PDB file of C-alpha atoms and ligand atoms in Angstrom:
ATOM      1  CA  UNK G 231      91.109 -90.431 -60.945  1.00  0.00           C
ATOM      2  CA  UNK G 232      92.026 -94.078 -61.700  1.00  0.00           C
ATOM      3  CA  UNK G 233      89.874 -97.056 -60.985  1.00  0.00           C
ATOM      4  CA  UNK G 234      91.270 -99.872 -59.212  1.00  0.00           C
ATOM      5  CA  UNK G 235      89.262-103.145 -59.951  1.00  0.00           C
ATOM      6  CA  UNK G 236      91.818-105.754 -59.889  1.00  0.00           C
ATOM      7  CA  UNK G 237      95.407-106.497 -59.372  1.00  0.00           C
ATOM      8  CA  UNK G 238      96.647-105.244 -62.802  1.00  0.00           C
ATOM      9  CA  UNK G 239      94.973-101.974 -62.388  1.00  0.00           C
ATOM     10  CA  UNK G 240      96.326-101.477 -58.801  1.00  0.00           C
ATOM     11  CA  UNK G 241      99.639-102.277 -60.291  1.00  0.00           C
ATOM     12  CA  UNK G 242      99.428 -99.483 -62.814  1.00  0.00           C
ATOM     13  CA  UNK G 243      98.217 -97.117 -60.330  1.00  0.00           C
ATOM     14  CA  UNK G 244     100.973 -98.038 -57.572  1.00  0.00           C
ATOM     15  CA  UNK G 245     104.011 -98.625 -59.817  1.00  0.00           C
ATOM     16  CA  UNK G 246     105.639-101.795 -60.184  1.00  0.00           C
ATOM     17  CA  UNK G 247     108.009-101.429 -57.198  1.00  0.00           C
ATOM     18  CA  UNK G 248     105.563-100.568 -54.458  1.00  0.00           C
ATOM     19  CA  UNK G 249     103.061-103.198 -55.937  1.00  0.00           C
ATOM     20  CA  UNK G 250     105.421-106.395 -55.745  1.00  0.00           C
ATOM     21  CA  UNK G 251     106.348-105.212 -52.029  1.00  0.00           C
ATOM     22  CA  UNK G 252     102.945-104.727 -51.074  1.00  0.00           C
ATOM     23  CA  UNK G 253     101.806-108.015 -52.513  1.00  0.00           C
ATOM     24  CA  UNK G 254     104.417-109.766 -50.298  1.00  0.00           C
ATOM     25  CA  UNK G 255     102.835-108.102 -47.472  1.00  0.00           C
ATOM     26  CA  UNK G 256      99.566-109.115 -48.506  1.00  0.00           C
ATOM     27  CA  UNK G 257     100.476-112.600 -48.990  1.00  0.00           C
ATOM     28  CA  UNK G 258     102.067-113.026 -45.405  1.00  0.00           C
ATOM     29  CA  UNK G 259      99.155-111.660 -43.645  1.00  0.00           C
ATOM     30  CA  UNK G 260     100.778-108.284 -42.605  1.00  0.00           C
ATOM     31  CA  UNK G 261      97.481-106.510 -42.867  1.00  0.00           C
ATOM     32  CA  UNK G 262      95.527-106.838 -39.510  1.00  0.00           C
ATOM     33  CA  UNK G 263      92.365-104.864 -40.056  1.00  0.00           C
ATOM     34  CA  UNK G 264      90.573-102.855 -42.724  1.00  0.00           C
ATOM     35  CA  UNK G 265      87.583-100.454 -41.999  1.00  0.00           C
ATOM     36  CA  UNK G 266      85.531 -98.701 -44.551  1.00  0.00           C
ATOM     37  CA  UNK G 267      83.728 -95.896 -43.568  1.00  0.00           C
ATOM     38  CA  UNK G 268      82.287 -93.128 -45.866  1.00  0.00           C
ATOM     39  CA  UNK G 269      85.029 -92.605 -48.566  1.00  0.00           C
ATOM     40  CA  UNK G 270      87.992 -93.963 -46.529  1.00  0.00           C
ATOM     41  CA  UNK G 271      89.590 -97.161 -46.208  1.00  0.00           C
ATOM     42  CA  UNK G 272      91.740 -97.443 -43.026  1.00  0.00           C
ATOM     43  CA  UNK G 273      93.825-100.343 -42.435  1.00  0.00           C
ATOM     44  CA  UNK G 274      96.360-101.461 -39.923  1.00  0.00           C
ATOM     45  CA  UNK G 275      99.549-103.070 -41.254  1.00  0.00           C
ATOM     46  CA  UNK G 276     102.081-104.746 -39.000  1.00  0.00           C
ATOM     47  CA  UNK G 277     105.137-106.680 -39.964  1.00  0.00           C
ATOM     48  CA  UNK G 278     108.504-106.858 -38.121  1.00  0.00           C
ATOM     49  CA  UNK G 279     108.539-103.418 -36.932  1.00  0.00           C
ATOM     50  CA  UNK G 280     107.311-102.923 -33.290  1.00  0.00           C
ATOM     51  CA  UNK G 281     104.657-100.497 -34.240  1.00  0.00           C
ATOM     52  CA  UNK G 282     102.068-100.916 -36.905  1.00  0.00           C
ATOM     53  CA  UNK G 283     101.433 -98.628 -39.636  1.00  0.00           C
ATOM     54  CA  UNK G 284      98.294 -96.973 -40.236  1.00  0.00           C
ATOM     55  CA  UNK G 285      96.889 -96.519 -43.818  1.00  0.00           C
ATOM     56  CA  UNK G 286      94.206 -94.026 -44.930  1.00  0.00           C
ATOM     57  CA  UNK G 287      93.158 -94.424 -48.441  1.00  0.00           C
ATOM     58  CA  UNK G 288      90.476 -92.113 -49.878  1.00  0.00           C
ATOM     59  CA  UNK G 289      88.222 -93.755 -52.387  1.00  0.00           C
ATOM     60  CA  UNK G 290      84.975 -92.875 -54.120  1.00  0.00           C
ATOM     61  CA  UNK G 291      82.329 -95.511 -54.349  1.00  0.00           C
ATOM     62  CA  UNK G 292      84.080 -98.994 -54.236  1.00  0.00           C
ATOM     63  CA  UNK G 293      86.897 -98.802 -56.745  1.00  0.00           C
ATOM     64  CA  UNK G 294      87.803 -95.044 -57.843  1.00  0.00           C
ATOM     65  CA  UNK G 295      90.906 -94.318 -56.051  1.00  0.00           C
ATOM     66  CA  UNK G 296      91.763 -90.696 -55.107  1.00  0.00           C
ATOM     67  CA  UNK G 297      94.753 -90.662 -52.645  1.00  0.00           C
ATOM     68  CA  UNK G 298      96.582 -92.783 -49.894  1.00  0.00           C
ATOM     69  CA  UNK G 299      98.225 -91.611 -46.753  1.00  0.00           C
ATOM     70  CA  UNK G 300     100.404 -93.954 -44.510  1.00  0.00           C
ATOM     71  CA  UNK G 301     102.385 -93.319 -41.287  1.00  0.00           C
ATOM     72  CA  UNK G 302     105.328 -94.975 -42.818  1.00  0.00           C
ATOM     73  CA  UNK G 303     108.344 -92.869 -43.835  1.00  0.00           C
ATOM     74  CA  UNK G 304     108.340 -94.430 -47.394  1.00  0.00           C
ATOM     75  CA  UNK G 305     107.067 -91.911 -49.715  1.00  0.00           C
ATOM     76  CA  UNK G 306     107.590 -93.275 -53.074  1.00  0.00           C
ATOM     77  CA  UNK G 307     105.217 -92.571 -55.817  1.00  0.00           C
ATOM     78  CA  UNK G 308     101.421 -92.636 -55.486  1.00  0.00           C
ATOM     79  CA  UNK G 309     101.399 -95.172 -52.717  1.00  0.00           C
ATOM     80  CA  UNK G 310     103.486 -97.261 -50.475  1.00  0.00           C
ATOM     81  CA  UNK G 311     103.722-100.976 -49.857  1.00  0.00           C
ATOM     82  CA  UNK G 312     101.230-101.053 -46.887  1.00  0.00           C
ATOM     83  CA  UNK G 313      98.747 -98.986 -49.053  1.00  0.00           C
ATOM     84  CA  UNK G 314      99.197-101.577 -51.857  1.00  0.00           C
ATOM     85  CA  UNK G 315      98.492-104.531 -49.404  1.00  0.00           C
ATOM     86  CA  UNK G 316      95.494-102.846 -47.971  1.00  0.00           C
ATOM     87  CA  UNK G 317      94.035-102.401 -51.440  1.00  0.00           C
ATOM     88  CA  UNK G 318      94.809-105.823 -52.493  1.00  0.00           C
ATOM     89  CA  UNK G 319      92.499-107.122 -49.648  1.00  0.00           C
ATOM     90  CA  UNK G 320      89.914-104.352 -50.775  1.00  0.00           C
ATOM     91  CA  UNK G 321      89.804-105.272 -54.415  1.00  0.00           C
ATOM     92  CA  UNK G 322      89.670-109.097 -53.619  1.00  0.00           C
ATOM     93  CA  UNK G 323      86.785-108.414 -51.031  1.00  0.00           C
ATOM     94  CA  UNK G 324      84.792-106.267 -53.398  1.00  0.00           C
ATOM     95  CA  UNK G 325      85.179-109.160 -56.162  1.00  0.00           C
ATOM     96  CA  UNK G 326      83.860-111.983 -53.972  1.00  0.00           C
ATOM     97  CA  UNK G 327      81.234-110.092 -52.055  1.00  0.00           C
ATOM     98  CA  UNK G 328      77.832-109.991 -54.227  1.00  0.00           C
ATOM     99  CA  UNK G 329      76.361-106.976 -52.465  1.00  0.00           C
ATOM    100  CA  UNK G 330      78.077-104.112 -50.688  1.00  0.00           C
ATOM    101  CA  UNK G 331      75.915-101.409 -49.060  1.00  0.00           C
ATOM    102  CA  UNK G 332      78.264 -98.598 -49.569  1.00  0.00           C
ATOM    103  CA  UNK G 333      76.499 -96.545 -47.001  1.00  0.00           C
ATOM    104  CA  UNK G 334      77.436 -98.882 -44.174  1.00  0.00           C
ATOM    105  CA  UNK G 335      80.613 -99.311 -42.326  1.00  0.00           C
ATOM    106  CA  UNK G 336      82.514-102.347 -43.293  1.00  0.00           C
ATOM    107  CA  UNK G 337      85.076-104.010 -40.802  1.00  0.00           C
ATOM    108  CA  UNK G 338      87.238-106.858 -42.000  1.00  0.00           C
ATOM    109  CA  UNK G 339      89.022-108.704 -39.074  1.00  0.00           C
ATOM    110  CA  UNK G 340      92.044-110.716 -39.049  1.00  0.00           C
ATOM    111  CA  UNK G 341      90.405-113.910 -39.843  1.00  0.00           C
ATOM    112  CA  UNK G 342      88.565-112.606 -42.927  1.00  0.00           C
ATOM    113  CA  UNK G 343      91.715-110.953 -44.453  1.00  0.00           C
ATOM    114  CA  UNK G 344      93.618-114.339 -43.768  1.00  0.00           C
ATOM    115  CA  UNK G 345      91.012-116.110 -46.013  1.00  0.00           C
ATOM    116  CA  UNK G 346      91.077-113.298 -48.477  1.00  0.00           C
ATOM    117  CA  UNK G 347      95.045-113.709 -48.872  1.00  0.00           C
ATOM    118  CA  UNK G 348      94.511-117.009 -49.871  1.00  0.00           C
ATOM    119  CA  UNK G 349      92.760-116.357 -53.067  1.00  0.00           C
ATOM    120  CA  UNK G 350      94.551-116.709 -56.461  1.00  0.00           C
ATOM    121  CA  UNK G 351      95.382-113.385 -58.152  1.00  0.00           C
ATOM    122  CA  UNK G 352      92.455-111.469 -59.729  1.00  0.00           C
ATOM    123  CA  UNK G 353      92.415-111.003 -63.534  1.00  0.00           C
ATOM    124  CA  UNK G 354      89.800-109.477 -65.406  1.00  0.00           C
ATOM    125  CA  UNK G 355      88.689-112.923 -66.515  1.00  0.00           C
ATOM    126  CA  UNK G 356      88.266-114.414 -63.072  1.00  0.00           C
ATOM    127  CA  UNK G 357      86.560-111.175 -61.999  1.00  0.00           C
ATOM    128  CA  UNK G 358      84.029-111.760 -64.882  1.00  0.00           C
ATOM    129  CA  UNK G 359      83.597-115.268 -63.822  1.00  0.00           C
ATOM    130  CA  UNK G 360      83.056-114.293 -60.186  1.00  0.00           C
ATOM    131  CA  UNK G 361      80.592-111.509 -61.014  1.00  0.00           C
ATOM    132  CA  UNK G 362      78.592-114.079 -63.432  1.00  0.00           C
ATOM    133  CA  UNK G 363      78.143-116.390 -60.495  1.00  0.00           C
ATOM    134  CA  UNK G 364      80.665-118.881 -61.493  1.00  0.00           C
ATOM    135  CA  UNK G 365      83.572-120.564 -59.829  1.00  0.00           C
ATOM    136  CA  UNK G 366      87.211-120.200 -60.676  1.00  0.00           C
TER     137      UNK G 366
HETATM  138 ZN1  LIG P 197     103.341 -97.239 -45.758  1.00  0.00          ZN
END
């Protein structure tokens, strides 16, 4: 299954349309919480609809994408825009976090996600700089 390590690889998996819609959700702070437990990422995404949507993404390790489910009715391709928004947060979180204990539950709250969404787009180059300990 495909790896999701930065925005480009996520876009390749999600498809251009779902990606650009998800990116808009990501930027305006529609993702409220993300929890990672075992091989699942669970996200709550709320926009103008009265009820939030619940996303459940199966991953292996930190970046090996398996499948995505969402409570929304939009089944377009591999994943919907809500799943894209959650995964954008996830790839950014993984990139800026030096050590992640994969056995532990990770909970990202609204404040953390807001800071996350202000990050510049991640490219392979900036990712390399981050992992090398530099600034970008
Ligand atoms: Zn959805």
